[in-house]
Short mmCIF file of C-alpha atoms and ligand atoms in Angstrom, two decimals:
data_model
loop_
_atom_site.label_atom_id
_atom_site.label_comp_id
_atom_site.label_asym_id
_atom_site.label_seq_id
_atom_site.Cartn_x
_atom_site.Cartn_y
_atom_site.Cartn_z
CA MET A 21 -0.44 0.19 -0.50
CA LYS A 22 1.04 3.34 -0.67
CA ILE A 23 1.10 4.97 2.26
CA LEU A 24 1.23 8.95 3.79
CA LEU A 25 1.82 9.54 7.81
CA VAL A 26 1.35 12.36 9.31
CA TYR A 27 3.99 13.72 12.24
CA SER A 28 2.12 16.15 15.03
CA HIS A 29 5.05 16.69 17.62
CA PRO A 30 7.48 19.50 17.83
CA ASN A 31 10.34 17.28 19.96
CA PRO A 32 12.11 14.65 18.71
CA GLY A 33 12.96 13.81 22.49
CA SER A 34 9.16 11.82 22.53
CA PHE A 35 7.34 9.45 22.86
CA ASN A 36 5.17 10.14 19.59
CA HIS A 37 8.24 10.31 17.66
CA ALA A 38 9.21 6.58 19.06
CA ILE A 39 6.35 6.10 17.97
CA LYS A 40 6.51 7.33 14.09
CA GLU A 41 9.98 5.67 14.33
CA THR A 42 8.11 2.32 14.23
CA ILE A 43 5.82 2.70 12.76
CA VAL A 44 8.22 4.01 9.28
CA SER A 45 10.43 1.50 10.21
CA GLU A 46 7.47 -1.91 10.01
CA LEU A 47 6.00 -0.06 7.35
CA THR A 48 9.14 -0.17 5.34
CA ALA A 49 10.25 -3.24 5.99
CA CYS A 50 6.29 -5.52 5.03
CA GLY A 51 6.64 -3.48 1.99
CA HIS A 52 4.56 -0.76 2.52
CA ASP A 53 5.27 2.68 0.71
CA VAL A 54 6.16 5.61 3.34
CA LYS A 55 5.96 9.39 2.98
CA VAL A 56 6.34 11.73 6.48
CA ARG A 57 4.96 14.53 6.38
CA ASP A 58 5.94 15.99 9.57
CA LEU A 59 4.19 19.14 10.18
CA TYR A 60 6.41 20.72 12.36
CA ALA A 61 10.19 20.03 10.62
CA ILE A 62 8.27 20.98 7.66
CA GLY A 63 6.94 24.39 8.91
CA PHE A 64 3.30 23.77 8.15
CA ASP A 65 1.15 26.69 8.21
CA PRO A 66 -1.96 25.71 10.16
CA VAL A 67 -3.58 29.03 10.19
CA LEU A 68 -6.74 28.94 7.74
CA LYS A 69 -6.76 32.48 6.63
CA SER A 70 -8.94 35.10 4.25
CA THR A 71 -6.34 34.54 1.12
CA ASP A 72 -7.58 30.77 1.87
CA PHE A 73 -11.03 32.08 1.11
CA LEU A 74 -10.77 34.51 -1.64
CA LEU A 75 -8.88 31.27 -4.10
CA ALA A 76 -11.55 28.76 -3.11
CA GLN A 77 -14.47 31.39 -4.24
CA GLN A 78 -11.84 30.96 -7.82
CA GLY A 79 -11.83 27.03 -7.15
CA LYS A 80 -8.16 27.08 -6.65
CA VAL A 81 -6.05 26.56 -3.15
CA ALA A 82 -3.23 27.85 -2.18
CA ASP A 83 0.49 26.35 -3.39
CA ASP A 84 1.31 24.74 0.54
CA VAL A 85 -2.32 22.50 0.29
CA LYS A 86 -2.28 21.67 -3.34
CA LEU A 87 1.58 19.56 -1.90
CA GLU A 88 -0.60 18.21 0.32
CA GLN A 89 -3.98 17.40 -0.76
CA ASP A 90 -1.24 15.64 -3.33
CA PHE A 91 0.42 13.77 -0.84
CA ILE A 92 -3.27 12.68 0.42
CA VAL A 93 -4.15 11.42 -3.41
CA TRP A 94 -0.72 9.94 -3.76
CA SER A 95 -1.84 7.28 -0.77
CA ASP A 96 -3.94 3.94 -0.26
CA MET A 97 -4.01 4.74 3.26
CA VAL A 98 -3.08 7.96 5.87
CA VAL A 99 -1.81 7.19 9.30
CA PHE A 100 -1.87 10.16 11.85
CA VAL A 101 0.56 9.51 14.98
CA HIS A 102 -0.48 12.89 17.67
CA PRO A 103 -0.46 13.40 21.37
CA VAL A 104 -4.17 14.65 22.73
CA TRP A 105 -3.41 18.02 23.42
CA TRP A 106 -7.27 19.75 25.14
CA PHE A 107 -8.76 16.88 24.61
CA SER A 108 -8.36 17.25 20.69
CA LEU A 109 -5.84 17.30 17.72
CA PRO A 110 -2.93 19.32 18.33
CA ALA A 111 -3.37 22.89 17.16
CA ILE A 112 -0.98 22.47 13.85
CA LEU A 113 -3.18 19.42 12.83
CA LYS A 114 -6.75 21.21 13.49
CA GLY A 115 -4.77 23.23 10.83
CA TYR A 116 -3.74 20.98 9.00
CA ILE A 117 -7.50 19.70 8.37
CA ASP A 118 -8.63 23.25 8.62
CA ARG A 119 -6.25 24.14 5.17
CA VAL A 120 -5.46 20.65 3.17
CA PHE A 121 -9.62 18.48 3.54
CA ASN A 122 -11.21 21.87 2.16
CA TYR A 123 -14.54 21.69 0.19
CA GLY A 124 -14.37 20.43 -2.66
CA PHE A 125 -11.50 18.17 -2.05
CA ALA A 126 -12.51 16.29 1.17
CA TYR A 127 -15.91 17.30 1.49
CA THR A 128 -19.00 18.70 -1.31
CA ILE A 129 -22.17 19.35 -1.13
CA ASP A 130 -24.89 19.33 -3.89
CA GLU A 131 -28.81 18.16 -4.33
CA LYS A 132 -28.06 14.92 -1.79
CA GLY A 133 -26.79 17.02 0.63
CA VAL A 134 -23.32 16.20 2.28
CA ARG A 135 -20.83 14.25 0.69
CA GLY A 136 -17.32 12.81 1.43
CA LEU A 137 -14.88 12.80 -1.86
CA LEU A 138 -12.35 10.26 -0.68
CA ASN A 139 -14.13 7.32 -1.01
CA GLY A 140 -11.72 4.28 -1.28
CA LYS A 141 -8.59 5.35 1.03
CA LYS A 142 -8.63 4.22 4.89
CA VAL A 143 -7.37 6.62 7.95
CA LEU A 144 -5.36 4.62 10.88
CA ILE A 145 -4.73 6.86 14.03
CA LEU A 146 -2.36 6.75 16.47
CA SER A 147 -2.58 9.09 19.87
CA THR A 148 -1.33 9.59 22.64
CA THR A 149 -2.34 10.79 25.99
CA GLY A 150 -1.65 12.02 29.91
CA GLY A 151 -4.82 10.68 30.79
CA ASP A 152 -5.70 6.88 32.77
CA GLU A 153 -7.84 4.69 30.42
CA LYS A 154 -10.12 4.35 33.52
CA THR A 155 -11.06 8.05 33.07
CA TYR A 156 -11.20 8.67 29.71
CA THR A 157 -13.51 5.49 29.85
CA ASP A 158 -15.65 6.69 32.62
CA THR A 159 -15.74 9.91 31.05
CA GLY A 160 -17.09 8.85 27.99
CA MET A 161 -14.14 10.84 26.71
CA PHE A 162 -12.40 8.02 24.10
CA LYS A 163 -16.27 8.04 22.91
CA SER A 164 -16.43 12.20 22.64
CA LEU A 165 -13.52 11.06 20.29
CA SER A 166 -14.07 9.06 18.36
CA GLN A 167 -17.62 11.60 17.41
CA THR A 168 -16.07 14.32 17.17
CA ILE A 169 -12.37 12.75 15.57
CA ASP A 170 -13.24 9.77 13.51
CA GLY A 171 -16.76 10.33 12.52
CA GLY A 172 -16.74 14.95 12.25
CA ILE A 173 -13.80 14.45 9.75
CA PHE A 174 -12.71 10.95 8.34
CA THR A 175 -15.68 9.09 7.78
CA PHE A 176 -17.63 12.90 7.03
CA CYS A 177 -14.83 12.84 3.63
CA GLY A 178 -15.43 9.45 2.65
CA PHE A 179 -12.47 7.66 4.93
CA GLU A 180 -12.35 3.57 6.37
CA VAL A 181 -11.58 4.38 9.84
CA THR A 182 -9.41 1.29 10.64
CA GLU A 183 -8.74 1.88 13.87
CA HIS A 184 -8.09 5.14 16.66
CA LYS A 185 -6.29 2.86 18.69
CA PHE A 186 -4.83 4.80 22.41
CA PHE A 187 -2.32 5.09 24.28
CA THR A 188 -2.73 6.31 27.38
CA SER A 189 -1.16 7.31 30.63
CA VAL A 190 1.92 7.79 28.23
CA PRO A 191 3.96 10.26 30.42
CA TYR A 192 3.45 8.16 33.60
CA VAL A 193 3.49 4.39 33.04
CA SER A 194 7.44 3.74 33.23
CA GLY A 195 10.10 3.38 30.26
CA ASP A 196 9.54 -1.30 29.65
CA GLU A 197 5.42 -0.27 30.13
CA ARG A 198 5.67 1.63 27.24
CA LYS A 199 8.42 -0.52 25.14
CA LYS A 200 4.88 -3.12 24.96
CA MET A 201 2.98 0.17 23.24
CA LEU A 202 6.30 0.41 21.01
CA GLU A 203 5.22 -3.36 20.70
CA GLN A 204 2.11 -2.88 20.26
CA VAL A 205 2.79 -0.51 17.15
CA THR A 206 4.50 -2.79 15.14
CA ALA A 207 2.21 -5.04 16.27
CA ILE A 208 -0.26 -3.45 14.50
CA ALA A 209 1.84 -2.09 11.20
CA ARG A 210 2.81 -5.76 10.64
CA ALA A 211 -1.22 -7.14 10.46
CA LEU A 212 -1.88 -3.88 7.69
CA ALA A 213 -2.37 -5.99 4.76
CA VAL A 214 0.60 -4.71 1.91
CA ASN A 215 -1.78 -4.59 -1.44
P1 LIG B 8 6.74 12.56 26.38
O1 LIG B 8 6.34 13.63 27.11
O2 LIG B 8 7.34 13.35 24.62
O3 LIG B 8 7.65 11.50 26.20
C1 LIG B 8 6.89 10.48 27.40
C2 LIG B 8 8.14 9.32 28.32
O4 LIG B 8 8.44 8.43 27.13
C3 LIG B 8 9.27 10.09 28.54
O5 LIG B 8 9.19 9.61 29.53
C4 LIG B 8 10.00 10.32 27.03
O6 LIG B 8 11.60 10.11 27.68
C5 LIG B 8 10.34 9.05 26.99
N1 LIG B 8 9.55 7.96 25.56
C6 LIG B 8 10.73 9.01 24.60
N2 LIG B 8 11.16 8.33 23.76
C7 LIG B 8 10.44 6.51 24.17
C8 LIG B 8 10.94 5.56 24.14
N3 LIG B 8 11.20 5.24 22.19
N4 LIG B 8 10.94 4.10 24.32
C9 LIG B 8 10.11 4.59 26.09
N5 LIG B 8 10.07 5.25 26.17
C10 LIG B 8 10.25 6.42 24.90
N6 LIG B 8 -3.79 14.76 28.03
C11 LIG B 8 -4.83 14.41 28.02
O7 LIG B 8 -5.07 13.07 28.34
N7 LIG B 8 -5.53 15.49 27.69
C12 LIG B 8 -5.76 16.06 27.33
O8 LIG B 8 -6.87 17.24 26.85
C13 LIG B 8 -4.58 16.93 27.20
N8 LIG B 8 -4.06 17.69 26.53
C14 LIG B 8 -2.45 18.78 26.80
C15 LIG B 8 -2.46 19.61 26.30
C16 LIG B 8 -1.39 20.17 26.05
C17 LIG B 8 -0.47 21.44 25.70
C18 LIG B 8 -0.06 19.38 26.58
C19 LIG B 8 1.39 19.41 26.39
C20 LIG B 8 -0.21 17.87 26.83
C21 LIG B 8 -1.24 17.50 27.20
N9 LIG B 8 -1.81 16.15 27.36
C22 LIG B 8 -2.97 15.98 27.90
C23 LIG B 8 -1.07 15.96 27.98
C24 LIG B 8 -0.49 14.59 26.47
O9 LIG B 8 -1.02 14.48 25.20
C25 LIG B 8 0.89 14.38 26.94
O10 LIG B 8 1.78 14.31 27.53
C26 LIG B 8 1.00 13.04 25.98
O11 LIG B 8 -0.22 12.56 24.98
C27 LIG B 8 2.53 12.56 25.67
O12 LIG B 8 3.46 11.86 23.89
P2 LIG B 8 4.31 12.87 24.02
O13 LIG B 8 5.16 11.88 23.08
O14 LIG B 8 4.24 14.02 24.58
O15 LIG B 8 5.26 11.91 25.43
#
């Protein structure tokens, strides 16, 4: 498969970085064609501006948006690796969605209503949290994040969500626990069919 990895963490020593390195290495070893867009490293501008709206009126997008859309078009599957910040996406990733998943590219509205345009593509989301699993379950926060992120963004745009995996309590567990999490990342990568 052609797999695009969209990565959102500013710290090269972070656990998210370890997840990114692990999944890229395993997917590549399994024979997938992998491309990485590290949003901080490329300095992606996440701010949706008046110029974006002006271009949209002419059926155009900014060059940096077009570049990212071309990566999405190329891919069979998009993998997002990110921490949960304020029970949502990091701002840089939210802005990537705002600008790249725009009207006419990711969704449209016609006589039948709102329709996703990215059908046939899969998405896998790997999220880390500081909060613990019990609290996320008891408060309904897993369900909320799945509704807003999986449903509100990806299913809405036509993607098939294969999995949204949460690694919880990441800063507070032992090194061995985090090692096991990386083993789970490897297993998730191995479970993806090559074609
Ligand atoms: P890091 O803190 O970078 O790393 C955790 C530990 O893993 C460190 O000890 C690091 O040295 C170690 N590590 C790095 N590489 C490896 C490796 N290869 N093997 C083993 N260990 C390794 N949490 C919530 O639950 N809900 C929220 O709403 C929320 N909001 C937040 C908002 C902000 C602005 C911030 C900064 C944090 C927030 N958090 C929240 C917490 C956040 O989700 C977690 O801190 C984050 O998910 C942990 O992932 P990380 O990659 O940043 O871990």
